XYZ file of C-alpha atoms in Angstrom:
686
model
C 3.474 78.281 11.143
C 4.026 80.436 14.192
C 5.227 78.682 17.341
C 3.678 79.635 20.743
C 5.885 80.396 23.667
C 5.161 78.907 27.057
C 3.261 81.970 28.374
C 1.043 82.017 25.330
C 0.454 78.308 25.648
C -0.533 78.764 29.280
C -2.895 81.615 28.427
C -4.480 79.602 25.628
C -5.018 76.627 27.939
C -6.598 78.829 30.591
C -8.934 80.377 27.978
C -10.016 76.992 26.755
C -10.713 75.874 30.350
C -12.846 78.987 30.999
C -14.838 78.325 27.833
C -15.488 74.701 28.890
C -16.695 75.835 32.320
C -19.021 78.390 30.684
C -20.430 75.729 28.374
C -21.059 73.430 31.337
C -22.870 76.283 33.193
C -25.010 76.903 30.110
C -25.852 73.226 29.948
C -26.882 73.137 33.605
C -28.980 76.273 33.209
C -30.703 74.866 30.139
C -31.370 71.579 31.961
C -32.851 73.430 34.930
C -35.102 75.483 32.658
C -36.235 72.337 30.866
C -36.937 70.505 34.130
C -38.696 73.524 35.597
C -40.848 73.748 32.504
C -41.636 70.051 32.738
C -42.399 70.404 36.454
C -44.739 73.325 35.837
C -46.522 71.397 33.131
C -46.751 68.306 35.349
C -47.960 70.395 38.306
C -50.639 71.914 36.140
C -51.717 68.467 35.069
C -51.710 67.329 38.705
C -53.790 70.314 39.767
C -56.316 69.655 37.023
C -56.541 65.948 37.917
C -56.963 66.690 41.630
C -59.567 69.338 40.853
C -61.576 66.922 38.731
C -61.400 64.273 41.435
C -62.490 66.819 44.012
C -65.475 67.853 41.898
C -66.478 64.219 41.511
C -66.344 63.600 45.256
C -68.216 66.855 45.904
C -71.023 65.833 43.558
C -71.448 62.653 45.615
C -71.550 64.641 48.847
C -68.196 63.179 49.977
C -66.848 66.444 51.316
C -63.899 65.014 53.229
C -62.443 63.320 50.160
C -63.278 66.371 48.060
C -61.476 68.715 50.454
C -58.285 66.619 50.260
C -58.301 66.754 46.469
C -58.975 70.494 46.443
C -56.094 70.978 48.859
C -53.788 69.104 46.442
C -55.044 71.173 43.533
C -54.505 74.410 45.475
C -50.923 73.461 46.415
C -50.150 72.457 42.829
C -51.434 75.739 41.404
C -48.815 78.457 40.950
C -49.123 81.490 43.222
C -49.242 83.760 40.196
C -52.423 82.034 39.025
C -54.409 84.075 41.487
C -57.789 83.618 39.899
C -57.516 79.836 39.817
C -56.196 79.644 43.364
C -59.086 81.812 44.524
C -61.641 79.558 42.834
C -60.112 76.434 44.371
C -59.987 78.154 47.776
C -63.738 78.719 47.537
C -64.304 75.020 46.872
C -62.083 74.084 49.821
C -63.902 76.534 52.065
C -67.277 75.087 51.155
C -66.120 71.587 52.070
C -64.534 72.711 55.336
C -67.713 74.594 56.222
C -69.785 71.462 55.739
C -67.277 69.361 57.715
C -67.235 71.800 60.676
C -63.520 72.429 60.130
C -64.102 76.016 61.166
C -60.540 77.354 61.320
C -59.691 75.815 57.954
C -62.880 77.235 56.481
C -62.007 80.717 57.736
C -58.517 80.489 56.211
C -59.875 79.236 52.876
C -62.537 81.957 52.682
C -59.895 84.582 53.507
C -57.768 83.232 50.658
C -60.714 83.548 48.302
C -61.118 87.166 49.417
C -57.370 87.782 49.049
C -57.423 86.439 45.496
C -60.470 88.588 44.717
C -62.792 85.647 44.087
C -65.229 86.532 46.868
C -68.880 87.204 46.179
C -71.652 88.256 48.545
C -72.204 84.653 49.703
C -68.489 84.341 50.460
C -68.750 87.206 52.939
C -71.904 85.665 54.433
C -70.302 82.236 54.888
C -67.074 83.730 56.214
C -69.069 85.741 58.739
C -70.908 82.607 59.874
C -67.615 80.760 60.348
C -66.154 83.685 62.276
C -69.163 83.516 64.599
C -68.223 79.906 65.351
C -64.739 81.037 66.397
C -66.188 83.703 68.699
C -64.682 86.527 66.632
C -67.888 88.542 66.718
C -66.308 91.885 65.781
C -64.831 90.580 62.517
C -68.022 88.615 61.842
C -69.978 91.865 62.098
C -67.783 93.397 59.373
C -68.299 90.456 57.045
C -72.076 90.389 57.614
C -72.132 94.082 56.763
C -70.121 93.407 53.585
C -72.668 90.760 52.613
C -75.539 93.178 53.276
C -73.923 95.850 51.131
C -74.494 93.633 48.085
C -77.572 91.753 49.384
C -79.556 94.312 51.401
C -82.642 92.070 51.569
C -80.869 88.880 52.648
C -82.530 87.768 55.889
C -79.650 85.489 56.882
C -77.203 88.367 56.678
C -79.596 90.624 58.626
C -80.078 88.042 61.368
C -76.345 87.342 61.374
C -75.490 91.000 61.879
C -78.009 91.156 64.718
C -76.508 88.000 66.250
C -72.932 89.298 66.047
C -73.998 92.323 68.088
C -76.122 90.356 70.604
C -73.877 87.321 71.209
C -71.349 89.061 73.505
C -74.230 90.342 75.641
C -75.824 86.874 75.851
C -72.528 85.412 77.005
C -72.044 88.140 79.598
C -75.587 87.810 80.995
C -75.591 84.005 81.196
C -78.665 82.069 82.374
C -79.877 79.561 84.982
C -78.571 76.654 82.926
C -75.636 74.619 84.211
C -73.781 72.664 81.524
C -71.196 69.909 81.937
C -69.293 67.808 79.409
C -70.048 64.139 80.167
C -66.806 62.398 79.216
C -68.111 59.057 80.492
C -70.184 58.818 77.300
C -67.707 60.524 74.986
C -64.872 59.190 72.841
C -62.094 60.667 70.710
C -64.502 60.860 67.782
C -67.994 62.289 67.384
C -70.746 61.422 69.896
C -74.055 63.209 69.456
C -77.881 63.243 69.444
C -78.504 61.665 72.874
C -82.008 60.332 73.529
C -83.290 59.057 76.872
C -85.632 56.065 76.870
C -87.095 53.492 79.229
C -89.903 53.854 81.741
C -87.479 55.417 84.240
C -85.223 57.222 81.741
C -82.630 54.553 82.476
C -81.411 54.115 78.885
C -79.378 56.648 76.905
C -79.106 56.134 73.145
C -76.722 58.228 71.046
C -74.769 58.194 67.795
C -71.013 57.633 67.678
C -68.215 57.335 65.118
C -65.723 55.873 67.626
C -63.429 53.009 66.653
C -65.718 50.395 68.213
C -68.521 50.922 65.696
C -69.083 48.431 62.887
C -66.985 48.356 59.720
C -63.418 49.348 58.947
C -63.826 51.848 56.094
C -63.714 55.586 56.621
C -66.517 57.703 55.247
C -65.726 59.899 52.270
C -68.252 62.338 53.680
C -66.721 62.880 57.125
C -63.352 61.127 57.127
C -64.418 59.012 60.113
C -66.212 55.705 60.473
C -69.898 55.647 59.692
C -71.964 56.350 62.786
C -73.744 53.623 64.751
C -76.339 53.915 67.493
C -75.014 53.066 70.954
C -76.768 52.645 74.285
C -75.819 53.034 77.929
C -78.084 51.762 80.718
C -78.301 52.391 84.434
C -77.467 49.549 86.815
C -79.453 48.615 89.924
C -77.672 51.411 91.826
C -78.713 54.054 89.312
C -75.230 54.466 87.788
C -74.619 54.521 84.048
C -72.832 51.523 82.565
C -70.287 51.692 79.744
C -71.900 52.524 76.384
C -72.130 49.624 73.953
C -72.880 49.444 70.237
C -76.293 47.911 69.593
C -75.234 44.584 68.109
C -78.490 43.675 66.351
C -79.302 44.314 62.687
C -80.392 47.834 63.619
C -76.929 49.156 62.735
C -75.663 48.546 59.210
C -72.668 49.430 57.066
C -74.350 52.795 56.445
C -74.479 55.828 58.718
C -77.194 55.547 61.421
C -78.133 58.067 64.058
C -80.444 60.716 65.539
C -83.068 58.324 66.899
C -86.421 58.931 68.596
C -89.048 56.722 70.246
C -92.811 56.401 70.313
C -94.441 57.056 73.723
C -94.831 53.320 74.378
C -91.119 52.737 73.662
C -91.840 49.944 71.178
C -90.836 51.726 67.953
C -87.636 53.590 67.156
C -87.327 56.090 64.314
C -83.814 56.881 63.105
C -81.859 58.538 60.304
C -79.921 56.404 57.846
C -77.515 57.767 55.224
C -76.881 55.251 52.427
C -73.861 55.706 50.142
C -73.263 54.903 46.485
C -69.923 55.076 44.617
C -71.450 56.504 41.427
C -74.412 58.667 42.401
C -75.486 60.840 45.326
C -77.766 59.246 47.935
C -80.009 61.074 50.331
C -80.663 60.681 54.032
C -83.802 58.757 54.859
C -85.854 57.988 57.963
C -86.245 54.360 59.015
C -88.165 52.588 61.754
C -87.304 49.618 63.938
C -89.564 47.517 66.159
C -88.557 46.276 69.591
C -89.175 42.609 70.292
C -88.376 41.423 73.789
C -85.192 43.320 74.630
C -83.705 43.847 71.153
C -84.244 46.139 68.181
C -84.965 44.652 64.782
C -83.591 45.576 61.374
C -84.677 49.035 60.295
C -86.970 49.587 57.327
C -87.220 52.865 55.348
C -90.326 55.033 55.625
C -91.939 56.524 52.567
C -93.019 59.933 53.811
C -93.512 61.319 50.286
C -92.861 60.079 46.744
C -89.931 62.522 46.432
C -86.702 60.500 46.099
C -84.395 63.477 45.462
C -84.689 65.077 48.897
C -83.281 64.233 52.312
C -85.391 63.165 55.290
C -83.678 63.138 58.678
C -83.790 63.841 62.427
C -87.130 62.208 63.362
C -89.010 63.204 66.502
C -92.364 62.037 67.871
C -94.857 64.457 69.438
C -95.747 63.695 73.075
C -99.211 62.456 72.063
C -97.645 60.076 69.519
C -99.776 61.446 66.678
C -97.156 63.360 64.671
C -93.740 62.529 63.249
C -91.595 65.675 63.034
C -88.596 65.588 60.719
C -86.103 67.679 58.739
C -86.032 67.920 54.948
C -84.851 70.033 52.034
C -87.795 69.019 49.839
C -89.488 71.627 47.626
C -91.975 73.904 49.322
C -89.745 74.866 52.222
C -88.433 78.256 53.278
C -84.801 77.616 52.357
C -82.060 75.258 53.459
C -83.338 72.538 55.763
C -86.810 72.998 57.255
C -88.763 71.225 59.984
C -91.840 69.391 58.717
C -94.372 67.030 60.243
C -96.646 64.220 59.075
C -99.619 62.690 60.868
C -99.314 59.056 61.941
C -102.274 56.708 62.289
C -103.104 53.024 62.131
C -103.263 53.138 58.330
C -99.865 54.780 57.862
C -98.854 58.385 57.321
C -100.486 61.256 55.519
C -100.743 65.022 55.354
C -97.209 66.444 55.269
C -96.975 69.970 56.702
C -94.183 72.546 56.786
C -94.079 74.239 60.204
C -93.501 77.555 58.469
C -92.566 80.817 60.160
C -91.577 81.742 62.773
C -89.832 78.366 63.282
C -88.366 77.883 59.801
C -86.102 80.455 58.163
C -83.975 80.796 55.055
C -81.251 78.962 56.980
C -81.200 75.434 58.402
C -83.599 74.276 61.118
C -82.662 70.850 62.436
C -82.875 68.295 65.281
C -86.457 68.838 66.508
C -87.289 67.238 69.839
C -90.044 67.620 72.402
C -89.997 68.236 76.082
C -92.870 66.164 77.535
C -94.769 69.365 78.415
C -95.224 70.039 74.679
C -92.409 72.580 74.145
C -90.599 72.027 70.832
C -86.808 72.349 70.945
C -84.856 72.694 67.706
C -81.531 74.005 66.416
C -81.063 76.710 63.807
C -78.408 78.795 62.107
C -81.059 81.052 60.585
C -82.327 82.716 63.761
C -79.984 85.133 65.572
C -77.702 83.006 67.740
C -74.244 82.783 69.260
C -72.664 80.900 66.361
C -73.263 77.710 64.381
C -76.430 75.890 65.374
C -78.153 77.364 68.412
C -80.931 75.703 70.411
C -84.299 77.448 70.371
C -87.555 76.769 72.242
C -90.891 76.984 70.438
C -94.065 77.126 72.527
C -97.637 77.150 71.183
C -99.104 80.628 71.548
C -102.151 81.226 73.705
C -104.449 81.282 70.679
C -103.151 77.895 69.563
C -102.549 79.147 66.038
C -98.782 79.593 66.044
C -95.546 79.506 67.999
C -93.481 81.862 70.106
C -89.700 81.445 69.845
C -87.237 81.805 72.716
C -83.433 81.773 72.756
C -82.362 80.152 76.072
C -79.027 81.958 76.103
C -75.579 80.954 77.338
C -74.241 78.428 78.403
C -76.832 76.084 76.864
C -75.852 77.780 73.608
C -72.280 78.580 72.637
C -70.271 79.774 69.658
C -70.251 76.184 68.362
C -73.026 73.863 67.194
C -75.521 73.032 69.959
C -78.285 70.529 69.256
C -80.040 67.261 70.094
C -81.886 67.836 73.397
C -83.357 65.056 75.536
C -85.128 65.428 78.888
C -85.347 63.443 82.116
C -89.103 63.329 82.456
C -90.742 66.704 82.917
C -87.781 68.285 84.669
C -85.749 70.821 82.739
C -82.625 68.691 82.762
C -81.089 66.029 80.571
C -78.481 65.827 77.811
C -77.578 67.504 74.512
C -74.648 67.600 72.102
C -72.192 70.307 71.132
C -68.863 70.730 69.344
C -67.886 73.772 71.409
C -64.145 73.974 71.977
C -63.288 71.008 69.740
C -60.659 71.982 67.185
C -61.646 69.167 64.833
C -65.331 70.050 64.963
C -66.343 66.746 66.579
C -69.474 66.658 68.690
C -69.650 65.517 72.305
C -72.400 64.843 74.828
C -73.142 67.371 77.559
C -75.583 67.380 80.471
C -77.698 70.386 81.393
C -79.765 71.423 84.411
C -82.168 74.347 84.753
C -83.535 74.449 88.331
C -86.993 75.721 87.461
C -90.039 74.826 89.577
C -92.011 72.063 87.893
C -95.241 70.537 89.200
C -96.172 67.175 87.757
C -98.604 64.350 88.294
C -97.554 60.734 87.881
C -100.237 58.099 87.587
C -100.197 54.307 87.553
C -102.921 52.333 85.779
C -103.127 48.656 86.686
C -105.555 45.799 87.099
C -106.985 45.484 90.581
C -105.183 42.462 92.074
C -102.998 42.393 88.943
C -100.364 44.077 86.848
C -99.950 47.268 84.831
C -102.240 47.979 81.876
C -100.036 49.494 79.128
C -103.011 49.690 76.748
C -104.904 52.030 79.097
C -105.864 55.650 78.386
C -106.268 58.452 80.905
C -108.492 61.448 80.234
C -107.333 64.639 81.940
C -109.686 67.624 82.323
C -108.915 70.880 84.131
C -111.055 73.899 84.962
C -108.549 76.018 83.015
C -109.717 74.402 79.768
C -107.279 71.475 79.794
C -108.719 68.479 77.942
C -106.167 65.763 77.160
C -106.085 62.078 76.300
C -102.941 60.514 77.766
C -101.357 57.236 76.732
C -99.444 55.259 79.350
C -95.984 53.702 79.132
C -95.128 50.034 79.196
C -95.263 50.022 82.999
C -98.764 51.528 83.005
C -97.553 54.959 84.111
C -97.952 58.450 82.748
C -96.385 61.772 83.744
C -97.951 65.110 82.939
C -97.241 68.746 83.884
C -99.878 70.519 85.945
C -100.474 74.165 86.831
C -101.000 75.713 90.260
C -104.483 76.935 91.021
C -106.193 74.423 88.732
C -108.650 71.671 89.635
C -108.111 68.488 87.613
C -110.158 65.342 87.042
C -108.448 62.177 85.750
C -110.377 59.205 84.365
C -108.475 55.944 83.894
C -109.972 53.678 81.218
C -109.111 50.392 79.548
C -111.099 47.987 77.410
C -112.444 45.139 79.543
C -112.244 47.144 82.783
C -114.357 49.585 84.749
C -113.358 53.246 84.811
C -111.596 54.831 87.772
C -111.688 58.564 88.552
C -109.296 60.697 90.609
C -109.428 64.415 91.434
C -106.534 66.747 92.167
C -106.315 70.338 93.339
C -102.910 71.918 92.624
C -101.620 74.566 95.005
C -98.586 76.816 94.362
C -95.254 75.483 95.685
C -91.755 76.861 96.172
C -89.942 73.726 94.942
C -90.610 71.117 92.275
C -93.217 68.589 93.359
C -94.707 65.414 91.900
C -98.167 64.171 92.841
C -98.833 60.431 92.567
C -102.229 58.952 91.658
C -103.276 55.301 91.531
C -105.796 53.900 89.043
C -106.668 50.295 90.003
C -109.141 49.140 87.349
C -111.669 46.422 88.155
C -112.113 43.683 85.580
C -115.475 43.303 83.842
C -114.974 39.567 83.268
C -113.329 38.300 86.482
C -114.236 38.457 90.182
C -112.841 41.527 91.955
C -111.839 41.341 95.604
C -113.214 43.998 97.947
C -110.272 44.088 100.291
C -110.419 44.977 103.993
C -114.046 43.967 104.667
C -114.349 42.829 108.285
C -117.269 41.232 110.165
C -117.808 40.499 113.854
C -116.910 36.937 114.712
C -119.553 34.463 113.589
C -121.881 37.357 112.736
C -123.003 39.304 109.654
C -122.560 42.780 111.158
C -119.841 44.939 109.573
C -116.999 46.240 111.674
C -116.355 50.040 111.496
C -113.022 49.620 109.666
C -114.873 48.098 106.681
C -116.502 51.372 105.676
C -113.421 52.737 103.876
C -113.362 49.845 101.394
C -117.137 50.010 100.912
C -117.007 53.754 100.287
C -114.450 53.064 97.538
C -116.905 50.588 96.010
C -119.673 53.201 96.152
C -117.368 55.621 94.342
C -116.610 53.000 91.701
C -120.320 52.306 91.106
C -121.051 56.012 90.805
C -118.240 56.385 88.263
C -119.694 53.496 86.259
C -123.475 54.150 86.442
C -124.379 51.580 83.764
C -122.962 48.634 85.712
C -124.862 46.025 87.725
C -122.921 43.650 89.971
C -123.227 40.438 91.902
C -121.975 41.022 95.451
C -120.775 37.711 96.922
C -119.510 36.585 100.320
C -117.405 33.431 100.868
C -116.263 31.272 103.785
C -113.479 28.748 104.288
C -114.158 24.993 104.323
C -114.358 24.673 108.106
C -117.789 24.313 109.744
C -121.122 22.950 108.469
C -121.825 23.766 104.823
C -125.412 24.888 105.390
C -124.412 27.189 108.234
C -121.554 28.701 106.229
C -123.825 29.351 103.275
C -126.462 30.986 105.491
C -123.833 33.167 107.218
C -122.249 34.239 103.929
C -125.670 35.137 102.493
C -126.395 37.354 105.502
C -123.006 39.048 105.089
C -123.668 39.709 101.400
C -127.083 41.150 102.315
C -125.411 43.404 104.903
C -122.959 44.816 102.335
C -125.749 45.446 99.808
C -127.814 47.193 102.472
C -124.860 49.505 103.190
C -124.535 50.342 99.487
C -128.274 51.009 99.133
C -128.264 53.223 102.227
C -125.541 55.285 100.500
C -127.409 55.896 97.282
C -126.795 52.873 95.056
C -129.981 51.601 93.404
C -131.081 48.244 94.795
C -131.707 46.769 91.325
C -128.041 47.255 90.461
C -126.998 44.860 93.229
C -127.446 41.100 93.598
C -126.263 39.672 96.959
C -125.188 36.000 96.944
C -123.707 33.918 99.754
C -121.662 31.022 98.406
C -120.332 29.629 101.675
C -117.449 27.345 100.718
C -118.795 26.466 97.253
C -116.405 28.721 95.304
C -112.863 28.576 96.721
C -110.515 31.285 95.516
C -108.511 30.900 92.312
C -104.966 32.279 92.626
C -103.824 35.028 90.237
C -100.199 35.486 89.278
C -99.803 38.694 91.280
C -100.673 36.876 94.517
C -97.881 34.332 93.959
C -95.344 37.114 94.476
C -96.623 37.571 98.028
C -97.139 33.846 98.681
C -94.475 31.890 96.724
C -95.831 28.534 97.935
C -98.874 29.106 95.698
C -98.965 28.804 91.900
C -100.982 30.776 89.399
C -104.259 28.955 88.749
C -104.310 27.097 92.071
C -107.855 26.632 93.432
C -107.856 26.726 97.225
C -109.943 23.597 97.816
C -109.938 21.710 101.085
C -107.884 18.956 99.427
C -105.132 21.373 98.359
C -105.066 23.284 101.644
C -104.638 20.120 103.740
C -101.411 19.318 101.852
C -99.781 22.553 103.083
C -97.952 23.484 106.267
C -100.134 24.708 109.158
C -99.148 28.359 108.733
C -99.753 28.123 104.963
C -103.158 26.533 105.590
C -104.199 29.510 107.715
C -103.160 31.918 104.948
C -105.278 30.018 102.424
C -108.287 29.974 104.766
C -107.978 33.749 105.123
C -107.859 34.097 101.340
C -111.028 32.020 101.024
C -112.883 34.194 103.574
C -113.542 37.080 101.236
C -116.091 39.500 99.799
C -115.954 40.239 96.085
C -118.036 41.328 93.161
C -118.375 40.466 89.511
C -119.941 42.617 86.800
C -123.230 41.232 85.465
C -124.201 43.920 82.945
C -122.839 47.183 81.583
C -126.126 48.477 80.126
C -128.070 49.493 83.245
C -130.244 52.531 82.587
C -129.357 52.624 78.893
C -132.169 52.903 76.362
C -131.694 50.215 73.759
C -132.952 50.805 70.194
């Protein structure tokens, strides 16, 4: 056996060491390949699992949760799997589009295009998202790409038109002044403001801020479910801090986008229930106001269709129609604006507003300015990006609508929607997500200094309070013929036109009518005319105020004629009424003398009325002397706190009072009044 020398031994040892190192490198390489293979397999499994979860969330309409799963699936999909990555990018983009994550949606759509998974709708949606970023030039290219494959698509046509017009709208501007109202806003979404109250001193809106009820985050939006909040004005006219309505009105579900009936007693709102296993659809609910609080909302059944959404309620100024948004069959595409007639027996007769208001896109958030103009938001009409606000006015023939785009800055490249007005003036609040990187909405104020002429009327009981159940008929020589309801304080506000003669007739069951006339002249600044409608009761005595006689005589003083002329006007406005005209004295002096003097005074008043054209057989003069002391109504106690409602000013009661209070009561007893005897004078009975 051959012996190795030292050099050979050294060389052999070095060779064996090199071979061991090579084997170890091979082992590490093999291990890395194995682990990489396992990782790829596991990543593929993770991508598939995330994709399935995303699809499940998407089917339930939970786009926020779906987008997170799609993002995981996209990251776990190898770059070389271009087709799959492109398909997942499309799913992500659709979620981001629905969530108003505009920049993310643009990036995801661009990835779908890059991976050659784009179709004609991809270019359309990408163009719409680019509009929301203000990149009108690139949006124009994408709209054109969509039109190349869909030449008859109206959304793409309108979008291309909008991309070319939007820069001009922004450059031209308008009379609108817009301001973000951070006093109402939070770090989350605040939207759909709605003014309420007789003096527009309440502002309701929807918010997803941390203060709203519940702790869970919505799988749809990634924020808390929205609740309705309210801010009110204090005695100095300043807004107080918004508070969540803490009654049963708000629930664990999403509530928002509310509207009110003209009398302010009923609220309509949108509620979005959720279900962990099946999709649920938005529905419209109503809530009644009792005292100062709103009750638990109850769903409305507008149609029997349970597979469509019903949202964004709005009440027409006359209170006869409920306008709403729905995707139910029979529409023009996307979300449409519909309406249904409301009456004492419920709802019936659902109508789609049709063209030109509705388009193949989405028309949403209808609301009315009190003058009858319909405001709504749309992404189907040419606009500046996202939802734009449009104004629909009835055409002169009354058979359709004319549509107006109010321009910039009321509209922007973002979503603009949810108008509410301070009375008849063109000012109020709306919501917009302009400039918000997360797509959250905020409340803005707007002012348009246009000249507005209005009439404000007050209907109330003579010697009493407001009559919220009253109606006012308004007739103009321009063809105007309206029936106006009044608010809870007995008031109404209505736009009027220069150069028109108007007649207003205040009516209420149990009361005589009252008529007022108004001639409207052109003005250079906004002006409001105020009319009073004091209605005389049919069942209770009515004071004829400011009737004065010479001392200890029955002759009328000259200053009495104004009040008597008002009575003549009232009798002419109510020609079927007969009255008893009565005069009264205080308890001082002989009873027989007082009765004789009061009878002469009643005769004097009747003679004045007859001399001015009132038929004698409609009038019955009676002098009661001190036989019928005055009974105090509640309204009079506000002026004289020492009296109580229902007090009868007898001699016994008066003598218990202070001297100065006694004199007041004696003055109240010395009065002339009338009471209605019949309401059928001159009527032919069958």
